[in-house]
Amino acid sequence: KFVQMVLNGELVSTMITGDGGLGKTHTVLEELKKAGLEEVDADLIEELEEGEVANVSGDYVIIKGYATPKALYATLYENRNRLIIFDDCDSILMDPTALNILKGALDSYNVRRISWLSKGFVDDGLPRSFEFKGRVIFISNMSPDKIDKAVKSRTILTDLFMTLKDKIERMRFILPNILPNIAMDVKEA
């Protein structure tokens, strides 16, 4: 429901945490599919110059892996009107500079302005500040108690950490929807 609220623009952000293998990413991707949203072509983005990403068609972008604070700033700028999904990109949830950038992006104010006021030796083509109108979904295996309180206060958090019994029940629930080409008895094994 929280993912749907982000997709509908009712929420700026939601964060889903829990152990691996529970179907967090699968569930989010299914909701995107149901909503008819289109992913930005990641291969095309790699070929573009800085600042050209905003002109590419697509409703959302998925960021996986590692991101520096400057790369986070650039990603937010380039996708300032889109949905951004950070999937297992926990580096941004642990870096103090990245956290400050996220606080601006996730604020509850009508205008969410983000700034990068550090000059480098190379002109990166990024503005010193911009208005972020996008939305964010975080998917993480991190325990909620390790996530910055100010960031948590700006998002709706769903904690899916479960007991072993809960995990097995959840897996049985989502199993029919995963790898539909494979026989159920094979998946159960």
Coordinates of C-alpha atoms in Angstrom, one line a residue:
K1 CA 0.0 0.0 0.0
F2 CA 2.9 2.4 0.8
V3 CA 4.5 1.7 -2.6
Q4 CA 1.1 2.4 -4.3
M5 CA 0.9 5.7 -2.3
V6 CA 4.3 6.7 -3.6
L7 CA 3.4 5.8 -7.2
N8 CA 0.2 7.8 -6.9
G9 CA 2.1 10.8 -5.5
E10 CA 0.4 10.7 -2.1
L11 CA 3.8 10.0 -0.4
V12 CA 7.2 11.3 -1.3
S13 CA 9.0 8.2 -0.1
T14 CA 8.8 4.8 1.4
M15 CA 11.5 2.5 2.8
I16 CA 11.2 -1.3 2.9
T17 CA 13.7 -3.2 5.0
G18 CA 14.1 -6.8 5.8
D19 CA 16.2 -9.9 5.2
G20 CA 17.1 -11.0 1.7
G21 CA 14.8 -13.4 -0.1
L22 CA 11.5 -12.1 1.2
G23 CA 10.5 -10.6 -2.1
K24 CA 10.9 -6.9 -1.4
T25 CA 12.3 -6.0 -4.8
H26 CA 9.9 -8.4 -6.5
T27 CA 6.9 -6.8 -4.8
V28 CA 8.0 -3.3 -5.8
L29 CA 8.6 -4.3 -9.4
E30 CA 5.2 -6.0 -9.6
E31 CA 3.5 -2.7 -8.4
L32 CA 5.4 -0.7 -11.0
K33 CA 4.3 -3.2 -13.6
K34 CA 0.6 -3.0 -12.4
A35 CA 0.8 0.8 -12.6
G36 CA 2.0 0.6 -16.2
L37 CA 5.2 2.6 -15.4
E38 CA 8.2 2.4 -17.7
E39 CA 11.8 2.0 -16.6
V40 CA 14.4 4.4 -17.9
D41 CA 16.7 2.5 -20.2
A42 CA 19.9 2.0 -18.1
D43 CA 22.1 1.2 -21.2
L44 CA 21.0 4.5 -22.8
I45 CA 21.8 6.4 -19.7
E46 CA 25.4 5.1 -19.7
E47 CA 25.9 6.6 -23.2
L48 CA 24.7 10.0 -22.3
E49 CA 26.6 13.1 -21.2
E50 CA 25.9 14.6 -17.7
G51 CA 22.6 16.5 -17.7
E52 CA 21.1 14.7 -20.7
V53 CA 19.3 12.0 -18.6
A54 CA 16.4 14.3 -17.7
N55 CA 15.4 14.3 -21.4
V56 CA 15.2 10.5 -21.6
S57 CA 11.7 8.9 -21.5
G58 CA 10.7 6.7 -18.6
D59 CA 8.9 6.9 -15.3
Y60 CA 11.5 5.5 -13.0
V61 CA 15.1 4.5 -12.5
I62 CA 16.6 1.7 -10.4
I63 CA 19.9 2.3 -8.6
K64 CA 21.7 -0.7 -7.3
G65 CA 25.0 -1.0 -5.6
Y66 CA 27.3 1.8 -4.4
A67 CA 26.9 5.6 -4.8
T68 CA 29.0 8.4 -3.6
P69 CA 27.3 11.6 -2.2
K70 CA 28.2 13.4 -5.5
A71 CA 26.7 10.6 -7.6
L72 CA 23.6 10.7 -5.4
Y73 CA 23.3 14.4 -6.0
A74 CA 23.7 13.9 -9.8
T75 CA 21.2 11.0 -9.8
L76 CA 18.6 13.1 -7.9
Y77 CA 19.2 16.0 -10.3
E78 CA 19.0 13.9 -13.5
N79 CA 15.8 12.2 -12.2
R80 CA 14.3 15.2 -10.4
N81 CA 10.9 14.5 -11.8
R82 CA 10.9 10.7 -11.7
L83 CA 10.6 7.9 -9.2
I84 CA 14.0 6.7 -8.0
I85 CA 14.3 3.2 -6.5
F86 CA 17.4 2.6 -4.4
D87 CA 17.7 -1.2 -4.2
D88 CA 20.5 -2.4 -1.9
C89 CA 22.3 0.9 -2.3
D90 CA 23.0 1.1 1.4
S91 CA 26.1 3.3 1.0
I92 CA 23.8 6.4 0.7
L93 CA 22.1 5.4 4.0
M94 CA 25.5 5.4 5.9
D95 CA 27.4 8.4 4.5
P96 CA 26.8 11.7 6.4
T97 CA 27.0 13.8 3.3
A98 CA 24.6 11.6 1.4
L99 CA 22.2 11.6 4.3
N100 CA 22.1 15.4 4.3
I101 CA 21.3 15.3 0.6
L102 CA 18.5 12.8 1.2
K103 CA 17.0 14.9 3.9
G104 CA 16.5 17.7 1.4
A105 CA 15.0 15.3 -1.2
L106 CA 12.6 13.7 1.3
D107 CA 11.4 16.8 3.1
S108 CA 7.7 17.3 3.6
Y109 CA 7.8 20.9 2.4
N110 CA 6.1 21.9 -0.9
V111 CA 9.4 22.9 -2.4
R112 CA 12.2 20.4 -1.8
R113 CA 15.5 22.2 -2.7
I114 CA 18.8 20.3 -2.7
S115 CA 22.2 22.0 -2.7
W116 CA 25.8 21.0 -3.4
L117 CA 27.9 24.0 -2.5
S118 CA 31.4 22.5 -3.0
K119 CA 33.5 23.5 -5.9
G120 CA 35.6 20.9 -7.7
F121 CA 38.4 21.4 -10.2
V122 CA 36.3 20.0 -13.0
D123 CA 33.0 21.5 -14.2
D124 CA 30.5 18.6 -13.8
G125 CA 27.7 20.5 -15.4
L126 CA 25.5 20.2 -12.3
P127 CA 23.7 23.2 -10.8
R128 CA 24.6 24.3 -7.3
S129 CA 21.0 23.7 -6.2
F130 CA 17.8 22.4 -7.8
E131 CA 14.2 21.6 -6.8
F132 CA 13.5 17.9 -6.5
K133 CA 10.0 16.9 -7.4
G134 CA 10.6 13.2 -7.7
R135 CA 9.8 10.3 -5.3
V136 CA 11.9 7.7 -3.7
I137 CA 11.6 4.0 -2.8
F138 CA 14.3 2.5 -0.7
I139 CA 14.8 -1.3 -0.5
S140 CA 17.3 -2.5 2.0
N141 CA 18.5 -5.4 4.0
M142 CA 19.7 -3.0 6.7
S143 CA 18.1 -3.1 10.1
P144 CA 15.9 0.0 10.7
D145 CA 17.8 0.8 13.9
K146 CA 21.0 1.4 11.8
I147 CA 19.2 3.9 9.6
D148 CA 19.5 7.7 10.3
K149 CA 16.6 8.9 12.4
A150 CA 16.1 12.1 10.4
V151 CA 15.9 10.1 7.1
K152 CA 13.4 7.6 8.7
S153 CA 11.3 10.5 9.9
R154 CA 10.9 11.7 6.3
T155 CA 9.7 8.4 4.9
I156 CA 7.2 5.7 5.7
L157 CA 9.2 2.6 6.8
T158 CA 8.0 -1.0 6.5
D159 CA 10.1 -3.3 8.5
L160 CA 9.9 -6.9 7.2
F161 CA 12.4 -8.5 9.5
M162 CA 10.9 -11.8 10.4
T163 CA 11.3 -14.9 12.5
L164 CA 12.3 -18.1 10.6
K165 CA 8.6 -19.3 10.8
D166 CA 7.5 -15.9 9.3
K167 CA 10.0 -16.1 6.5
I168 CA 8.9 -19.6 5.5
E169 CA 5.2 -18.5 5.5
R170 CA 6.1 -15.4 3.4
M171 CA 8.1 -17.5 0.9
R172 CA 5.2 -19.9 0.5
F173 CA 2.9 -16.9 -0.1
I174 CA 5.0 -15.4 -2.9
L175 CA 6.3 -18.7 -4.4
P176 CA 3.5 -19.0 -6.9
N177 CA 4.4 -15.6 -8.5
I178 CA 8.1 -16.2 -8.7
L179 CA 9.6 -18.0 -11.8
P180 CA 6.2 -19.0 -13.2
N181 CA 7.8 -21.3 -15.8
I182 CA 9.1 -23.7 -13.0
A183 CA 6.9 -26.4 -11.6
M184 CA 5.6 -25.6 -8.1
D185 CA 7.0 -28.9 -6.6
V186 CA 10.5 -27.9 -7.8
K187 CA 10.2 -24.4 -6.3
E188 CA 8.9 -25.9 -3.0
A189 CA 11.9 -28.2 -2.9

